[in-house]
C-alpha positions as MATLAB code, in Angstrom:
seq = 'MMPIRDVVIFPYMMTPFVVGRESSVRALEEALAADKKIFLATQHDASIDEPKPNEIYQVGTIVNIVQSLKLPDGNIKVLVEGIERGKVLQISESEGFMQVSLRVARYATETNPQIETGMQRVTALFEQYVKLCQSLNYETMIAAVRMEDPAKLTDTIAANLQLSIEEKQELLEIFDPGERLTRIGDVLDIEIEKLNMDRTIQSRVKRQMERAQKEYYLNEKIKAIQKELGRGEKSEFDELKKKIEAAGMPKEVRDKAVQELKKLEAMPPMSAESTVSRNYLDWLLAVPWKKRSKEIRNISRAEKVLNEDHYGLEKIKDRILEFLAVRQLVKNPKGSILCFVGPPGVGKTSLGMSIAKATGRKFVRMSLGGVRDEAEIRGHRRTYIGALPGQIIQMMKKAGTKNPVFMLDEVDKMSMDFRGDPSAALLEVLDPEQNFMFVDHYLDVEYDLSQVFFIATANVMHTIPPALQDRMEVLRLHGYTEQEKVEIAKQFLVKKQLLQAGLTDKNIKFTDDSITALIRSYTREAGVRNLEREIGNV';
ca = [
     140.331   45.540  167.578;
     138.117   43.431  165.337;
     134.446   44.353  164.681;
     132.005   41.413  164.612;
     128.474   41.010  163.262;
     125.236   39.566  164.676;
     126.801   38.324  167.923;
     127.746   39.765  171.317;
     130.650   38.008  173.045;
     130.479   37.828  176.864;
     133.314   37.014  179.271;
     133.639   33.247  180.026;
     131.851   32.518  176.722;
     133.338   30.101  174.149;
     132.307   31.134  170.634;
     133.335   29.895  167.164;
     133.039   32.165  164.118;
     134.618   32.770  160.696;
     136.791   35.807  159.936;
     136.711   36.958  156.313;
     137.257   40.717  156.086;
     140.771   41.691  155.074;
     141.182   44.132  157.971;
     139.855   41.535  160.440;
     142.217   38.861  159.086;
     145.168   41.230  159.574;
     144.110   42.052  163.130;
     143.702   38.351  163.904;
     147.107   37.454  162.460;
     148.724   40.244  164.505;
     147.060   38.917  167.673;
     148.148   35.346  166.932;
     151.715   36.533  166.463;
     151.638   38.380  169.814;
     149.792   37.236  172.961;
     146.764   35.628  171.271;
     144.435   38.246  172.743;
     142.150   40.513  170.724;
     139.343   42.989  171.492;
     135.973   42.150  169.875;
     133.158   44.715  169.582;
     129.810   44.345  167.800;
     128.957   46.699  164.932;
     125.600   48.527  164.904;
     124.596   47.479  161.371;
     125.576   43.972  160.262;
     125.167   44.853  156.573;
     128.130   47.278  156.569;
     131.300   45.588  155.304;
     133.838   48.113  156.575;
     132.358   49.864  159.633;
     133.767   53.156  160.861;
     134.650   53.671  164.555;
     131.341   55.459  165.229;
     129.462   52.475  163.752;
     130.830   50.058  166.382;
     129.669   49.725  170.005;
     132.183   51.228  172.433;
     131.968   48.348  174.916;
     133.232   44.931  173.880;
     135.120   41.918  175.206;
     138.796   41.027  175.369;
     139.056   37.411  174.226;
     141.690   34.727  174.126;
     142.136   32.967  170.767;
     141.857   29.291  171.708;
     142.050   27.817  168.224;
     142.380   28.999  164.619;
     142.137   27.227  161.270;
     142.812   28.737  157.852;
     140.190   27.675  155.302;
     140.830   27.037  151.568;
     138.956   30.222  150.575;
     141.342   32.405  152.623;
     138.969   32.881  155.575;
     139.981   31.887  159.097;
     137.791   29.871  161.481;
     138.514   30.740  165.099;
     137.385   29.658  168.554;
     137.609   32.389  171.198;
     136.995   32.570  174.937;
     135.838   35.812  176.544;
     138.087   37.146  179.308;
     136.780   40.542  180.453;
     134.907   43.643  179.372;
     136.587   46.698  177.960;
     135.468   50.190  176.984;
     137.110   51.987  174.068;
     138.945   55.172  175.010;
     140.748   55.829  171.749;
     140.823   54.250  168.276;
     143.616   54.510  165.738;
     144.169   52.722  162.449;
     147.552   51.200  161.711;
     148.785   48.483  159.356;
     145.306   48.026  157.872;
     143.355   47.345  161.086;
     142.063   49.220  164.153;
     144.050   49.544  167.350;
     142.381   50.689  170.568;
     143.151   51.935  174.044;
     140.778   50.387  176.592;
     139.468   50.988  180.086;
     139.002   47.739  181.981;
     136.963   47.867  185.190;
     137.583   45.014  187.625;
     135.255   44.543  190.588;
     135.904   42.606  193.776;
     134.281   39.181  193.823;
     133.493   39.142  197.568;
     129.860   38.415  198.256;
     127.490   40.118  200.657;
     123.882   39.393  201.664;
     122.516   41.566  198.858;
     124.656   39.812  196.228;
     123.744   36.373  197.620;
     120.022   37.217  197.489;
     120.395   38.433  193.916;
     122.244   35.265  192.906;
     119.558   33.055  194.473;
     116.831   34.977  192.644;
     118.630   34.843  189.278;
     119.473   31.143  189.669;
     115.849   30.251  190.468;
     114.551   32.305  187.549;
     117.089   30.758  185.171;
     115.920   27.276  186.217;
     112.348   28.247  185.269;
     113.571   29.747  181.999;
     115.467   26.577  180.988;
     112.419   24.397  181.773;
     110.201   26.584  179.568;
     112.729   27.172  176.786;
     113.158   24.072  174.639;
     116.390   25.234  172.989;
     118.509   25.072  176.201;
     119.706   21.875  177.866;
     119.807   21.061  181.576;
     123.624   20.875  181.612;
     123.716   24.641  181.035;
     121.356   25.184  183.963;
     123.328   22.876  186.287;
     126.596   24.611  185.386;
     125.070   28.019  186.133;
     123.530   26.891  189.450;
     126.920   25.714  190.732;
     128.650   29.036  190.028;
     129.615   31.086  193.084;
     131.069   34.098  191.272;
     128.285   36.672  190.531;
     130.187   38.072  187.521;
     130.606   34.655  185.951;
     126.996   33.695  186.748;
     125.471   36.779  185.113;
     127.658   36.582  182.009;
     126.946   32.869  181.520;
     123.189   33.426  181.792;
     123.277   36.503  179.516;
     125.140   34.532  176.854;
     122.419   31.833  176.844;
     119.331   34.054  176.806;
     117.397   34.411  173.526;
     117.625   38.194  173.295;
     118.195   40.694  170.498;
     121.674   42.063  169.792;
     120.677   45.417  171.313;
     119.419   43.780  174.534;
     122.570   41.653  174.887;
     124.775   44.693  174.253;
     122.920   46.539  177.020;
     123.822   43.727  179.460;
     127.438   43.717  178.273;
     127.745   47.437  179.003;
     126.885   46.929  182.708;
     130.294   46.523  184.400;
     129.120   46.213  188.031;
     128.185   42.538  188.815;
     125.637   43.607  191.446;
     123.851   45.925  189.047;
     124.056   43.224  186.382;
     122.395   40.714  188.730;
     119.416   43.028  189.191;
     119.074   43.670  185.458;
     119.410   39.964  184.541;
     116.672   39.145  187.075;
     114.320   41.711  185.490;
     115.068   40.380  181.996;
     114.402   36.792  183.116;
     111.051   37.849  184.621;
     109.964   39.321  181.266;
     111.210   36.358  179.216;
     109.500   33.829  181.514;
     106.217   35.744  181.194;
     106.535   35.620  177.392;
     107.252   31.883  177.430;
     104.320   31.197  179.790;
     102.025   33.190  177.525;
     103.214   31.260  174.485;
     102.703   27.967  176.311;
      99.161   29.013  177.288;
      98.377   29.847  173.668;
      99.812   26.560  172.429;
      97.885   24.468  174.931;
      94.639   26.273  174.131;
      95.104   25.764  170.406;
      96.073   22.127  170.888;
      92.753   21.456  172.629;
      90.932   23.126  169.755;
      92.891   21.100  167.182;
      91.534   17.862  168.658;
      88.061   18.948  167.538;
      88.855   20.323  164.110;
      91.019   20.026  161.033;
      94.481   21.494  160.573;
      93.230   24.640  158.827;
      90.800   25.311  161.649;
      93.647   24.840  164.102;
      95.760   27.447  162.350;
      92.893   29.948  162.294;
      92.167   29.414  165.967;
      95.814   29.842  166.875;
      95.770   33.214  165.159;
      92.647   34.111  167.131;
      94.298   32.998  170.362;
      97.393   35.068  169.634;
      95.197   38.061  168.810;
      93.397   37.615  172.115;
      96.614   37.442  174.124;
      98.560   40.159  172.319;
      95.760   42.619  171.661;
      95.299   42.416  167.906;
      96.797   40.738  164.850;
      97.615   41.863  161.364;
      97.697   45.315  162.856;
      99.614   46.900  160.059;
      97.083   45.749  157.427;
      94.098   47.056  159.374;
      95.927   50.292  160.186;
      96.619   50.730  156.483;
      92.931   50.247  155.676;
      91.975   52.741  158.377;
      94.392   55.318  156.945;
      92.931   54.795  153.470;
      89.407   55.296  154.827;
      90.432   58.548  156.533;
      92.188   59.787  153.381;
      89.424   58.816  150.925;
      87.357   61.956  151.566;
      84.138   60.017  152.195;
      81.036   61.738  153.615;
      80.617   61.183  157.356;
      77.864   58.552  156.977;
      79.917   56.548  154.479;
      83.077   56.829  156.591;
      81.222   55.623  159.684;
      79.919   52.607  157.761;
      83.417   51.833  156.426;
      84.915   52.008  159.933;
      82.135   49.772  161.271;
      82.813   47.252  158.471;
      86.544   47.362  159.270;
      85.842   46.518  162.927;
      83.720   43.550  161.824;
      86.541   42.421  159.518;
      89.077   42.530  162.374;
      86.883   40.230  164.464;
      86.434   37.637  161.694;
      88.723   34.628  161.076;
      90.974   35.652  158.155;
      90.188   32.577  156.028;
      86.398   32.701  156.390;
      83.996   33.445  153.514;
      82.500   36.361  155.466;
      85.954   37.912  155.753;
      86.412   37.812  151.970;
      82.995   39.419  151.378;
      83.704   42.155  153.919;
      87.176   42.854  152.504;
      85.814   43.076  148.935;
      83.179   45.547  150.119;
      85.818   47.755  151.761;
      87.978   47.564  148.635;
      85.065   48.825  146.530;
      84.300   51.649  148.960;
      87.941   52.748  148.754;
      88.182   52.321  144.971;
      85.297   54.673  144.142;
      86.345   58.351  143.794;
      84.847   60.392  146.635;
      86.777   63.653  146.349;
      89.175   63.383  143.399;
      87.992   65.374  140.391;
      89.504   66.409  137.072;
      90.416   70.067  136.754;
      87.770   71.283  134.323;
      88.861   73.445  131.378;
      86.189   76.124  130.898;
      87.258   77.586  127.577;
      84.580   77.862  124.884;
      87.127   78.723  122.170;
      89.074   75.555  122.941;
      85.888   73.483  122.899;
      84.923   74.919  119.493;
      88.394   74.169  118.131;
      88.293   70.558  119.365;
      84.812   69.964  117.916;
      85.849   71.375  114.533;
      89.048   69.305  114.489;
      87.241   66.059  115.273;
      84.016   66.508  113.258;
      83.059   67.923  109.892;
      79.697   69.639  109.466;
      77.074   69.274  112.231;
      77.129   73.053  112.696;
      73.786   73.287  114.517;
      74.742   70.440  116.834;
      78.115   72.029  117.601;
      76.483   75.397  118.305;
      74.029   73.795  120.738;
      76.849   71.906  122.490;
      78.835   75.145  122.849;
      75.747   76.923  124.250;
      75.279   74.058  126.690;
      78.938   74.279  127.803;
      78.693   78.081  128.097;
      75.767   77.764  130.516;
      77.713   75.219  132.601;
      80.615   77.666  132.666;
      78.453   80.503  133.982;
      76.695   78.423  136.639;
      78.999   77.143  139.391;
      76.978   74.005  140.195;
      74.762   73.458  137.131;
      71.722   71.220  137.389;
      70.508   71.259  133.812;
      69.328   68.814  131.225;
      71.287   65.792  130.104;
      72.232   65.787  126.413;
      70.893   62.955  124.264;
      72.277   62.531  120.739;
      69.726   60.823  118.483;
      70.584   59.706  114.971;
      71.296   56.764  112.703;
      74.417   54.627  113.176;
      77.753   56.056  112.090;
      76.931   59.789  112.275;
      79.381   60.462  115.158;
      77.301   60.341  118.337;
      79.904   58.526  120.454;
      82.830   60.506  119.054;
      81.034   63.764  119.913;
      80.966   62.685  123.554;
      84.695   61.915  123.451;
      85.345   65.357  121.951;
      83.366   67.032  124.746;
      85.507   65.193  127.325;
      88.665   66.244  125.487;
      87.522   69.871  125.271;
      86.607   70.115  128.964;
      89.628   68.190  130.303;
      87.480   65.493  131.903;
      87.882   61.722  131.883;
      85.623   59.816  129.472;
      83.800   56.561  130.247;
      81.226   54.740  128.159;
      78.552   52.313  129.276;
      76.668   50.337  126.625;
      73.011   49.766  127.476;
      72.230   47.631  124.422;
      70.375   44.497  125.518;
      70.392   45.417  129.227;
      67.242   44.003  130.814;
      68.182   43.637  134.487;
      67.898   46.497  136.958;
      70.920   45.058  138.832;
      73.123   46.018  135.853;
      72.479   49.640  136.851;
      72.068   49.416  140.618;
      74.173   46.351  141.445;
      73.357   43.245  143.508;
      72.845   43.184  147.231;
      75.771   41.813  149.234;
      73.758   38.827  150.421;
      74.120   37.226  146.968;
      77.176   35.102  146.161;
      79.496   36.912  143.770;
      77.642   40.222  144.194;
      79.156   43.311  142.555;
      78.230   46.994  142.229;
      76.268   48.075  139.164;
      77.802   49.424  135.972;
      77.375   53.038  137.127;
      79.666   52.538  140.135;
      82.038   50.309  138.143;
      82.436   53.002  135.485;
      83.015   55.647  138.173;
      85.808   53.483  139.571;
      87.263   53.172  136.074;
      87.110   56.953  135.584;
      88.904   57.577  138.868;
      87.325   61.035  139.226;
      83.885   62.167  140.385;
      83.284   64.484  137.389;
      83.867   62.467  134.193;
      81.957   62.680  130.922;
      79.741   59.589  131.221;
      78.228   58.288  127.971;
      75.137   56.063  128.201;
      75.287   54.425  124.768;
      72.275   52.882  123.000;
      69.810   54.042  125.639;
      66.969   53.073  123.260;
      68.021   49.396  123.235;
      67.089   48.619  126.863;
      64.262   46.211  127.617;
      62.529   44.884  130.705;
      61.659   41.439  132.081;
      60.765   39.762  135.392;
      64.043   41.028  136.937;
      62.957   44.656  136.725;
      63.072   47.673  134.436;
      66.581   49.153  133.982;
      65.145   52.354  132.494;
      63.412   53.050  135.811;
      66.766   52.724  137.590;
      68.259   55.207  135.123;
      65.706   57.824  136.166;
      67.490   58.365  139.480;
      70.858   58.493  137.710;
      69.814   61.174  135.207;
      67.538   63.299  137.414;
      69.577   66.282  138.751;
      67.214   66.518  141.718;
      68.010   62.951  142.819;
      71.393   61.836  141.494;
      73.372   63.555  144.251;
      72.186   60.720  146.511;
      72.263   57.717  144.162;
      72.239   54.431  146.100;
      73.843   51.320  144.622;
      72.453   48.091  146.104;
      75.943   46.672  146.713;
      77.515   49.731  148.357;
      74.246   50.584  150.157;
      75.400   54.170  150.746;
      74.587   57.438  148.987;
      76.925   58.393  146.145;
      76.992   61.861  144.547;
      76.598   61.786  140.739;
      75.668   65.459  140.425;
      79.088   66.472  139.068;
      79.048   63.842  136.307;
      78.421   65.140  132.752;
      75.942   62.559  131.400;
      75.449   62.148  127.643;
      73.033   59.590  126.183;
      72.905   58.268  122.618;
      70.078   56.579  120.726;
      69.094   55.637  117.185;
      65.359   56.222  117.662;
      63.219   57.993  120.241;
      60.013   55.958  120.319;
      61.538   53.075  122.340;
      62.801   55.392  125.101;
      60.302   55.620  128.014;
      58.613   59.060  128.241;
      59.836   59.600  131.815;
      63.422   59.138  130.613;
      62.893   61.406  127.596;
      61.606   64.108  129.935;
      64.992   64.250  131.710;
      67.078   64.681  128.539;
      67.589   67.414  125.954;
      67.464   65.729  122.545;
      69.901   66.793  119.812;
      69.122   65.098  116.498;
      71.998   64.164  114.213;
      70.616   63.624  110.716;
      72.495   61.754  108.015;
      75.314   63.412  106.082;
      74.922   64.669  102.530;
      77.049   63.169   99.790;
      79.391   66.167   99.754;
      79.781   66.042  103.541;
      80.663   62.353  103.327;
      83.329   63.128  100.712;
      84.870   65.781  102.972;
      84.733   63.502  106.025;
      86.422   60.738  104.053;
      89.179   63.080  102.820;
      89.835   64.678  106.223;
      89.396   61.722  108.570;
      88.561   58.280  107.179;
      91.288   57.906  104.543;
      94.027   58.992  106.979;
      92.750   56.602  109.630;
      92.591   53.591  107.270;
      96.025   54.339  105.781;
      97.464   54.375  109.287;
      95.796   51.072  110.186;
      97.036   49.461  106.954;
     100.601   50.700  107.470;
     100.502   52.817  104.280;
     101.061   56.484  103.463;
      99.456   58.851  100.963;
     102.404   58.095   98.651;
     101.269   54.466   98.312;
      97.652   55.198   97.421;
      95.540   58.279   96.701;
      91.771   58.679   96.818;
      90.274   61.248   94.450;
      86.928   62.928   95.006;
      85.452   60.873   92.168;
      86.653   57.582   93.644;
      85.194   58.446   97.044;
      81.924   59.504   95.397;
      81.825   56.195   93.536;
      82.257   54.301   96.813;
      79.437   56.306   98.387;
      77.002   55.817   95.497;
      77.762   52.231   94.528;
      78.899   50.462   97.711;
      77.231   52.206  100.645;
      73.717   53.205  101.390;
      73.645   54.711  104.882;
      73.068   57.947  106.760;
      76.439   57.780  108.527;
      79.933   56.946  107.330;
      80.685   53.626  109.043;
      80.281   51.465  105.918;
      82.162   54.052  103.886;
      85.118   53.729  106.253;
      84.936   49.944  105.916;
      84.943   50.127  102.102;
      87.925   52.511  102.138;
      89.712   49.969  104.316;
      88.857   47.186  101.835;
      90.362   49.201   98.984;
];
């Protein structure tokens, strides 16, 4: 026996193929040396090089080796002719190839009215099939029409049908010619219906192509196929639907997403509206609806982190710890938003990062310096070309969780113009009574910001609108004393600059006097930003 790949050999069928496997070459050589007959059976998986007996179909064809030619690479090209079916009873392996015992079922070829009717039906259907199928020639049809043997007729037609390996194997396994006639007729009915449907689609699209360009033709063909077959790109839309179901959206948002998905399915894939709709769905799915960081509620840990990252600021640290303690006691706190006010370089931004580190939350920062357009906060409506969500939603996407520490930096640097007042848009964001239903103009659905830990920073208070000040608890960070600056430089700044310069404390040392000299002679600031720069220059 010789297993073959990607082809089913039928009786009366002439087939050329190349034999390359060592075991197959041995089996072929043995057959050539004997009676030039060999049993061919198709293997289930064509990718397997050495199939086992249970990986080969049990019904195959006994063939006669008509011609063989040894190729220079050691392979053998053969031409075989199918003789009759055989079913494997027993398989044994000897001399490097498989040997089998077969059951061969031979049926009488006498015809009766039922067989004659079946042959007439199959012949007529095959004529229709050949006329519709462009890959078959009329000589094949004429040869089949003239056949009087039902077994030969069915096998010839089966060999010429464009079917899958599994479907052809199913026909091969039917030994009774009468039963095979019935099955071939049913298969031809289905294949003719498919070909007619394809022809209908092609003719419809061809008419449309006469009125449009090639790209339009391709789009309309896709629409026509979708109309005939039910739906197209099913897997992509199913994947989007699964993502919508798994996103954890509120019911109203989920309903809107499903409605948008239905609109997207009905649109031509290459249209501008389709791109806008797909981008909208991508944003809805990218925003975190249920994922949240596991919050660490440990005041001792928070105190340790604040002390490690910042020197001094004892009153500020105590107030932050009190604030965190209240949030720990209240399950769903709706308190004030912290606002750090102080000159540049005193550690306002780094305090926010330390709070995120201490509580185990993600940290995102949005700079409000120079923002003068309300759309920066709320986003643009989808009717505008190139519309996007506002920075609030974009930062939430970046955080990936619905409870990050969200720093609104330089809140005192906002301004207003004819496009609106961004500080008014921030009121809804920072108000605990409203931010659980924040509406971005682009998404146009309610988004819950109540679990976000907002922290604002500013240099001065007088430029912040009173309504915004009313929603924040102000913590003032005054400038550092000279001694505090020396300690900060020794504990933090020198180490950081040495690391950035690729040096160690063995290469250079800063004494207290040298740091004091830098502070007095080269910097004049409340914070330590210029001091860090001067240390880097040294």
